[in-house]
Structures are given as structure tokens and as C-alpha cells.
Coordinates of C-alpha atoms and ligand atoms in Angstrom, one line a residue:
X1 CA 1.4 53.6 -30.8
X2 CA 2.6 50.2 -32.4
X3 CA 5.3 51.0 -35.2
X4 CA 4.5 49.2 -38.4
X5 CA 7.5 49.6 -40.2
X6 CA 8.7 47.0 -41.5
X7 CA 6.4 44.2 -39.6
X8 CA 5.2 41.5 -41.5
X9 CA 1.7 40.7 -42.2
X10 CA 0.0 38.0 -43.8
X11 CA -3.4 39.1 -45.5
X12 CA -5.9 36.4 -46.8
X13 CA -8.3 37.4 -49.5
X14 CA -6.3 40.4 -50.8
X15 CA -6.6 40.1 -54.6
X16 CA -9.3 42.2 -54.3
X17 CA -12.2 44.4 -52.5
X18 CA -11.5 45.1 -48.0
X19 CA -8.2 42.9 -48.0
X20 CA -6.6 45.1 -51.2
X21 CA -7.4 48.1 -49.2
X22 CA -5.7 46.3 -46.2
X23 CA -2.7 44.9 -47.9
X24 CA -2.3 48.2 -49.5
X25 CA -2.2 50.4 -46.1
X26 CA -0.3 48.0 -44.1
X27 CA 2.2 48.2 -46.5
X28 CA 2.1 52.0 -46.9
X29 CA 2.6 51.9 -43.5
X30 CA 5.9 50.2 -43.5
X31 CA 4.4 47.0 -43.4
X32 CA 5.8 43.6 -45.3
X33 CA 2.5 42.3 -46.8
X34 CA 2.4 38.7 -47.9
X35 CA -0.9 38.3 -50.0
X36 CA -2.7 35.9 -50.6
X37 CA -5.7 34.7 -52.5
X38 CA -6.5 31.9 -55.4
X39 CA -5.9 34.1 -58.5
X40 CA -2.4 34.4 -59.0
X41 CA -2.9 37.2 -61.8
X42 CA -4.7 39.8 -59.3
X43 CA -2.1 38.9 -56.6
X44 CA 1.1 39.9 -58.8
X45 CA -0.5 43.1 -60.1
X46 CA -1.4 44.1 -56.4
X47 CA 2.8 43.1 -55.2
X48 CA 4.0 45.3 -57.8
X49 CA 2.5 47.9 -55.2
X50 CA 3.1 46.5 -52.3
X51 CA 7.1 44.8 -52.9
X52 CA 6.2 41.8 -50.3
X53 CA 5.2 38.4 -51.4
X54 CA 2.2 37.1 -53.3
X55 CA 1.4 33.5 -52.3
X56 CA -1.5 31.9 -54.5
X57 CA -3.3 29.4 -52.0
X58 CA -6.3 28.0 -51.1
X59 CA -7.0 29.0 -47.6
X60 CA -9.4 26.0 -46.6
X61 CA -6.3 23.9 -47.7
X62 CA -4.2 22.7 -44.8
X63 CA -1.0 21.9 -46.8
X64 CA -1.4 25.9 -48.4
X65 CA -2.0 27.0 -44.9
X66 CA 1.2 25.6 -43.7
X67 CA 3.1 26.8 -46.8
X68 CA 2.0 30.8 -46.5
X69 CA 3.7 30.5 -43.4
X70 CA 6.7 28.7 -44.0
X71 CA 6.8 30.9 -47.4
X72 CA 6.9 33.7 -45.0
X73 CA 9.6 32.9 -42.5
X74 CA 12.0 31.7 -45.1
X75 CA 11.5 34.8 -47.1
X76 CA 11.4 37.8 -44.0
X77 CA 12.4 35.9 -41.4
X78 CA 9.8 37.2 -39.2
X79 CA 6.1 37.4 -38.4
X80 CA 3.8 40.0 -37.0
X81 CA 0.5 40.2 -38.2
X82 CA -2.3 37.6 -39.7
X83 CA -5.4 39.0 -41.2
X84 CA -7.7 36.3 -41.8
X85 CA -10.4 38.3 -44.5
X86 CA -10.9 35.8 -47.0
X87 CA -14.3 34.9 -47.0
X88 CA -17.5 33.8 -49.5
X89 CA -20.8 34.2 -48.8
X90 CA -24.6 33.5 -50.7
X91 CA -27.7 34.4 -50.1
X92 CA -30.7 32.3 -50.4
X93 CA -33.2 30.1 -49.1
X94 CA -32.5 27.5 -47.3
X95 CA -34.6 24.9 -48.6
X96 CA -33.0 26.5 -52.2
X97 CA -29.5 26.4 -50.6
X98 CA -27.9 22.8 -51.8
X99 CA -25.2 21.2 -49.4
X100 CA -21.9 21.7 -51.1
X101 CA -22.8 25.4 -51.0
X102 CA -23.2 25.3 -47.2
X103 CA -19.7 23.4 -47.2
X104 CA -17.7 25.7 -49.6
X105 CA -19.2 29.1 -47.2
X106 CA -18.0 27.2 -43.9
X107 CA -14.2 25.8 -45.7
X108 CA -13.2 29.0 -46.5
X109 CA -14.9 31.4 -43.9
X110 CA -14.6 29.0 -40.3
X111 CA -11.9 26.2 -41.7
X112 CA -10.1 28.7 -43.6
X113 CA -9.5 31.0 -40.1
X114 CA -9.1 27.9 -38.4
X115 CA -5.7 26.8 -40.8
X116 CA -4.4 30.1 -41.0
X117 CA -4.3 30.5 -36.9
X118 CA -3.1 27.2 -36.3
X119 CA -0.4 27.5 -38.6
X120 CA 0.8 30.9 -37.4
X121 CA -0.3 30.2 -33.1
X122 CA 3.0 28.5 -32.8
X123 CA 5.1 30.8 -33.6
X124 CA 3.5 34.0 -32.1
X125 CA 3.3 31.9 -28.4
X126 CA 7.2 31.3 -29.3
X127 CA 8.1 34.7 -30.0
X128 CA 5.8 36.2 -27.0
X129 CA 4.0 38.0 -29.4
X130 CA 2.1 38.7 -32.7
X131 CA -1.6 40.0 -33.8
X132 CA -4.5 38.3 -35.5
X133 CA -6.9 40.2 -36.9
X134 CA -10.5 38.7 -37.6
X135 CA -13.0 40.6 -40.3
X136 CA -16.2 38.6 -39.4
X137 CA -19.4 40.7 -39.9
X138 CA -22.0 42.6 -38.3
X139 CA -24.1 39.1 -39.0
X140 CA -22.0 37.8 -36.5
X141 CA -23.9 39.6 -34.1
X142 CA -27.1 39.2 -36.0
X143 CA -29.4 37.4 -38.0
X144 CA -31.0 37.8 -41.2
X145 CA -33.0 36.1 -44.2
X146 CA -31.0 34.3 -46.5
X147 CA -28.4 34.2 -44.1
X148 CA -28.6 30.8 -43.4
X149 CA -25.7 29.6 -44.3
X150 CA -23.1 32.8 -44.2
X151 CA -24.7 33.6 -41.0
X152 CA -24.3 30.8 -39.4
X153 CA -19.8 30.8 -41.0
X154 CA -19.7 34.1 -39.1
X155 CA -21.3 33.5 -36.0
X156 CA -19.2 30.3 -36.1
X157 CA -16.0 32.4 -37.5
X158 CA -16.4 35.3 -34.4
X159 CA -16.7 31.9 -32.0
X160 CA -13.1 30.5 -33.1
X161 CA -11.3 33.9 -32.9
X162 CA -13.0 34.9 -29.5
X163 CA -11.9 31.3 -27.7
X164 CA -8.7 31.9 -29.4
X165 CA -8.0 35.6 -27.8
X166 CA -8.7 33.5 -24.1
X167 CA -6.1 31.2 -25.1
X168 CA -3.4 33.4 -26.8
X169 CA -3.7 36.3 -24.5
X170 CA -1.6 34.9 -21.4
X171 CA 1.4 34.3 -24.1
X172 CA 1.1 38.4 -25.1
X173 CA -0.6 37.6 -28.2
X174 CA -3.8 39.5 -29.4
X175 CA -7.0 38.8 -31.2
X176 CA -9.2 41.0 -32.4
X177 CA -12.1 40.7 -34.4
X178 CA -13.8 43.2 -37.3
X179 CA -17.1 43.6 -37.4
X180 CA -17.8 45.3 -41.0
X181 CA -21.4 46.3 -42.0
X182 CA -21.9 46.3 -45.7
X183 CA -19.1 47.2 -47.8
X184 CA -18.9 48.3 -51.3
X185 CA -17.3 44.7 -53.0
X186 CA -17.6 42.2 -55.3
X187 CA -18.2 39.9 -52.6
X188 CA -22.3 42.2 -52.5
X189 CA -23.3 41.3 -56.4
X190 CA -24.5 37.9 -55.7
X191 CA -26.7 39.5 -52.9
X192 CA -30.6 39.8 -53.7
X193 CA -32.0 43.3 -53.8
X194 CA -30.4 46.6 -55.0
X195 CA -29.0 49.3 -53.0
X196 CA -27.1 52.3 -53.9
X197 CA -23.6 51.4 -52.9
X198 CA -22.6 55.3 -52.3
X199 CA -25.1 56.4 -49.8
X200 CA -25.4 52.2 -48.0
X201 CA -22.1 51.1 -48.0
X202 CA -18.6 51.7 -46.1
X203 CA -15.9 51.6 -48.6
X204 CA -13.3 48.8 -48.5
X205 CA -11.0 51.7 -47.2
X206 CA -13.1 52.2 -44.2
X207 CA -12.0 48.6 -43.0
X208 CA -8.6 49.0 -43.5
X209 CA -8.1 52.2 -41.6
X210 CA -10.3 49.9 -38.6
X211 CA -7.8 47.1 -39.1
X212 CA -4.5 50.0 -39.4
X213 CA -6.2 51.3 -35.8
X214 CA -6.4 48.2 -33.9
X215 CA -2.7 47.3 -34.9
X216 CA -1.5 50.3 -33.6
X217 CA -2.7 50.7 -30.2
X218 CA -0.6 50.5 -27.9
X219 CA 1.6 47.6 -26.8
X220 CA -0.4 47.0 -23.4
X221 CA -3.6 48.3 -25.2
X222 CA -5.7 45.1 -27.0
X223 CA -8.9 46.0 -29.0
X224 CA -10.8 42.6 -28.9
X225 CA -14.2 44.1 -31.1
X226 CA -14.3 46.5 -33.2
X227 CA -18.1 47.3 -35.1
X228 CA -18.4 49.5 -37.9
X229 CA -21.6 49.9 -40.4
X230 CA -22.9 53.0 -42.8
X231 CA -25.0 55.4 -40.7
X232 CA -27.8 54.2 -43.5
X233 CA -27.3 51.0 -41.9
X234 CA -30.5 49.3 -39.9
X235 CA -29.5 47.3 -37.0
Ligands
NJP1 O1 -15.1 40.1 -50.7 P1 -14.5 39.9 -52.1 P2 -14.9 41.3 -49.6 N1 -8.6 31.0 -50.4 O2 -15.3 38.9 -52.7 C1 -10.5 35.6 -51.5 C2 -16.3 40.1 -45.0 N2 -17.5 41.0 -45.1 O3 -13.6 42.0 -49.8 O4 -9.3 33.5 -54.0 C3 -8.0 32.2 -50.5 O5 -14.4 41.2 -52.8 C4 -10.8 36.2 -52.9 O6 -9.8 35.9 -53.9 P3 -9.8 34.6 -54.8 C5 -16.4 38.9 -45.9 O7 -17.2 37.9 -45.3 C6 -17.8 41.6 -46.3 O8 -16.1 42.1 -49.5 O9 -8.8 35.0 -55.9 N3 -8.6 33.3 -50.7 C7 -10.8 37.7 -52.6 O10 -9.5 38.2 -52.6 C8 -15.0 38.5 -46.0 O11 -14.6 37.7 -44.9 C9 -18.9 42.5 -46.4 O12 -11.2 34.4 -55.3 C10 -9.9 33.3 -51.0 C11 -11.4 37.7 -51.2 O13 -11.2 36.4 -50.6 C12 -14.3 39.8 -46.0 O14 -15.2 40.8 -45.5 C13 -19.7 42.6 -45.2 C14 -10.7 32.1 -51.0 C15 -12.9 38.1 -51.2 O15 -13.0 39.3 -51.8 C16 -13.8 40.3 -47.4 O16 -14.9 40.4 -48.3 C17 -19.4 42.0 -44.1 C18 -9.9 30.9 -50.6 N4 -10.5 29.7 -50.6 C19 -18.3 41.2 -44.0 N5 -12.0 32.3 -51.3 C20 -19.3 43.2 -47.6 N6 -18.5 43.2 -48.6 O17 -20.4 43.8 -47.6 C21 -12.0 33.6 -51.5 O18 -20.2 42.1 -43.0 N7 -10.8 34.2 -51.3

């Protein structure tokens, strides 16, 4: 098993819902977590748990990209780990769904992965090593109505990180990619329709302990997909 005391991970989107539950078990593993997310408020209140580093950024911005990653050097010294969760989705139409919407889904789910990997790629091929960790969506695999547009981020978003694992793996660094079904979040309240959370969801907990497992196989051992979804779940 991988060790994860005292590697450091960076963890997009953790103010709140899956990448809390990840920031929070990485770090009671040992972990360093450097969270990150827009509100600064929910990021601070989370550190006070976790004693890493709360960075405020924009992950569709390329300078903030860059500066979670310099933050992180300067202040561990080291990097392990990226988990690139941060992600938006709606749910509509598409002749309802207006254009900026479509670009605000793809900047932060596809552009956002996009920064956050190049920044970090460098420096895991230098060091021989490092993991990224993806949380796409079981509508990467799949399509649905009024998916349109967050559909089409995560098929796009699984795309990136599986032509990334070709081209890291030969320097020892691994890719792999979460496939959550739905999960009991914020992120579900602008979804149409009601379901009861407690017998259809997985709990943000549930992802963490997926993301926890495929850091710790084994050095030789890479987990390139991992799938999970509520047993409720129609596929
Ligand atoms: O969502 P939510 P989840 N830059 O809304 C942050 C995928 N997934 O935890 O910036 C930086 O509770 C935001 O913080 P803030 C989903 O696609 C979910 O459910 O302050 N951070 C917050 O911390 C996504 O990739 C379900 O607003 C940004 C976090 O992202 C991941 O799971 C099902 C940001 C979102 O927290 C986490 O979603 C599935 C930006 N530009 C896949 N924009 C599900 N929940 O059912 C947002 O298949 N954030």
C-alpha cells in the first residue's frame, strides 16, 4: 500500500460537498491538503481541520492555476497528489440552455482539469512520479436529457485525463479517473425532479473512500477507472 503520510495533495472544489469529504480523508490520513475553491470563507473553516493551505482561486483561471502550484511548493516543498473535483453542472433544454452557460460548464469542468494538469505535469515527469485523480461522472459514460451541456464537459473531461494517463504513464506518473453516480450535494439542487437523497444517492463520503483507495494501491499497481453509483441507480 501507498503511505499517505505526510504527501501533499492539491484538492479543487473542496469548500464543500465530495471534495470536503476528500480533503478531509486525505488529510486524516497523513495527508498535506491544499484546498482550493472560490469562497475563501468555507475554505478557512475547512483548514482549521485539515492544518494545510487554503488557496482561494478560480480554477478556469490560468494565472490561479499556476499560483496553487507555486503556492504549494514554496510552502511544503513537495507534491504528490492533484485531485481535479471542481466542477458545475445545469440541467436543461438545449434550445433553453443560453451560450454563456455552455461556456461557464466547459471553463471550469474541461479548462479547469486542463490548467490544473498542466501546471502540476511538469513537475510530476521531473520528480518521476505523482498521481492525478479525475472525478468525472457516470455521464461520462452515458447520456441523458438535459445533459447537453454537462454531458458533453464530462465526456470531454474523461477524454483529457484518459490521453493524459497515455502520456504520463512512461514517466511513472498515474491517472485515474472517478466515475461517481449521483451523490448527495449541493451541486443536485439545481437538478429537475425530486428524489429521496437517502435511498438514491452515494454520500460525498463514498467518493472519498474511492479516491483514498486508488491512492493507495500499490506503487506498481495503477487504477485507471474506477465506477461507483447507488444500487437504486438505473444504468
Ligand atoms: O458539487 P458542489 P459536488 N474554481 O457543488 C467548487 C462531480 N459529480 O461536490 O468555488 C474553483 O457541492 C465549489 O466551490 P466555490 C461534479 O461534476 C457530482 O457534488 O466556492 N472551484 C465547490 O467547492 C464535480 O466535478 C455528482 O463555488 C470551483 C465545488 O467546486 C464533482 O463531482 C455526480 C469552481 C463543487 O461542490 C464535485 O461535485 C457526478 C471554480 N471555477 C459527478 N467552480 C453529484 N453531486 O451528484 C466550482 O456524477 N468550484
Amino acid at each position: 500500500m501507498t503511505d499517505l503520510t505526510n504527501q501533499v495533495a492539491i484538492v479543487t472544489g473542496a469548500s464543500r460537498g465530495i471534495g470536503r469529504a476528500i480533503a478531509l480523508l486525505l488529510a486524516l490520513q497523513g495527508a498535506k491538503v491544499v484546498a482550493v475553491a472560490r469562497t475563501a470563507e468555507e475554505l478557512e473553516e475547512l483548514n482549521a481541520k485539515t492544518q494545510g493551505l487554503a488557496i482561494p482561486a478560480d480554477v478556469a483561471d490560468e494565472d490561479d492555476a499556476q499560483h496553487i502550484v507555486t503556492e504549494t511548493l514554496s510552502r511544503f516543498g513537495r507534491l504528490d497528489i492533484l485531485v481535479c473535483n471542481a466542477g458545475v453542472g445545469s440541467f436543461n433544454l438545449l434550445e433553453h440552455f443560453d451560450a454563456a452557460e455552455w461556456d461557464r460548464i466547459f471553463d471550469v469542468n474541461v479548462k479547469g482539469t486542463f490548467l490544473l494538469c498542466k501546471a502540476v505535469v511538469p513537475h510530476f515527469k521531473a520528480q518521476g512520479r505523482g498521481h492525478i485523480v479525475g472525478i468525472t461522472s457516470d455521464v461520462s459514460k452515458r447520456t441523458f436529457e438535459h445533459g447537453t451541456a454537462y454531458g458533453a464537459s464530462k465526456f470531454a473531461q474523461d477524454a483529457l485525463l484518459a490521453s493524459l494517463r497515455k502520456e504520463v504513464r512512461p514517466h511513472g506518473v498515474k491517472v485515474s479517473t472517478i466515475y461517481p453516480g449521483l451523490v448527495d450535494t449541493y451541486f443536485n439542487d439545481s437538478r429537475p425532479g425530486s428524489l429521496d437523497a437517502e435511498k438514491t444517492h452515494l454520500k460525498p463520503s463514498d467518493v472519498a473512500q474511492a479516491v483514498r483507495y486508488v491512492l493507495e494501491a500499490p506503487a506498481h499497481v495503477v487504477i485507471d477507472e474506477l465506477m461507483l453509483h447507488p444500487i437504486t441507480q438505473e444504468w
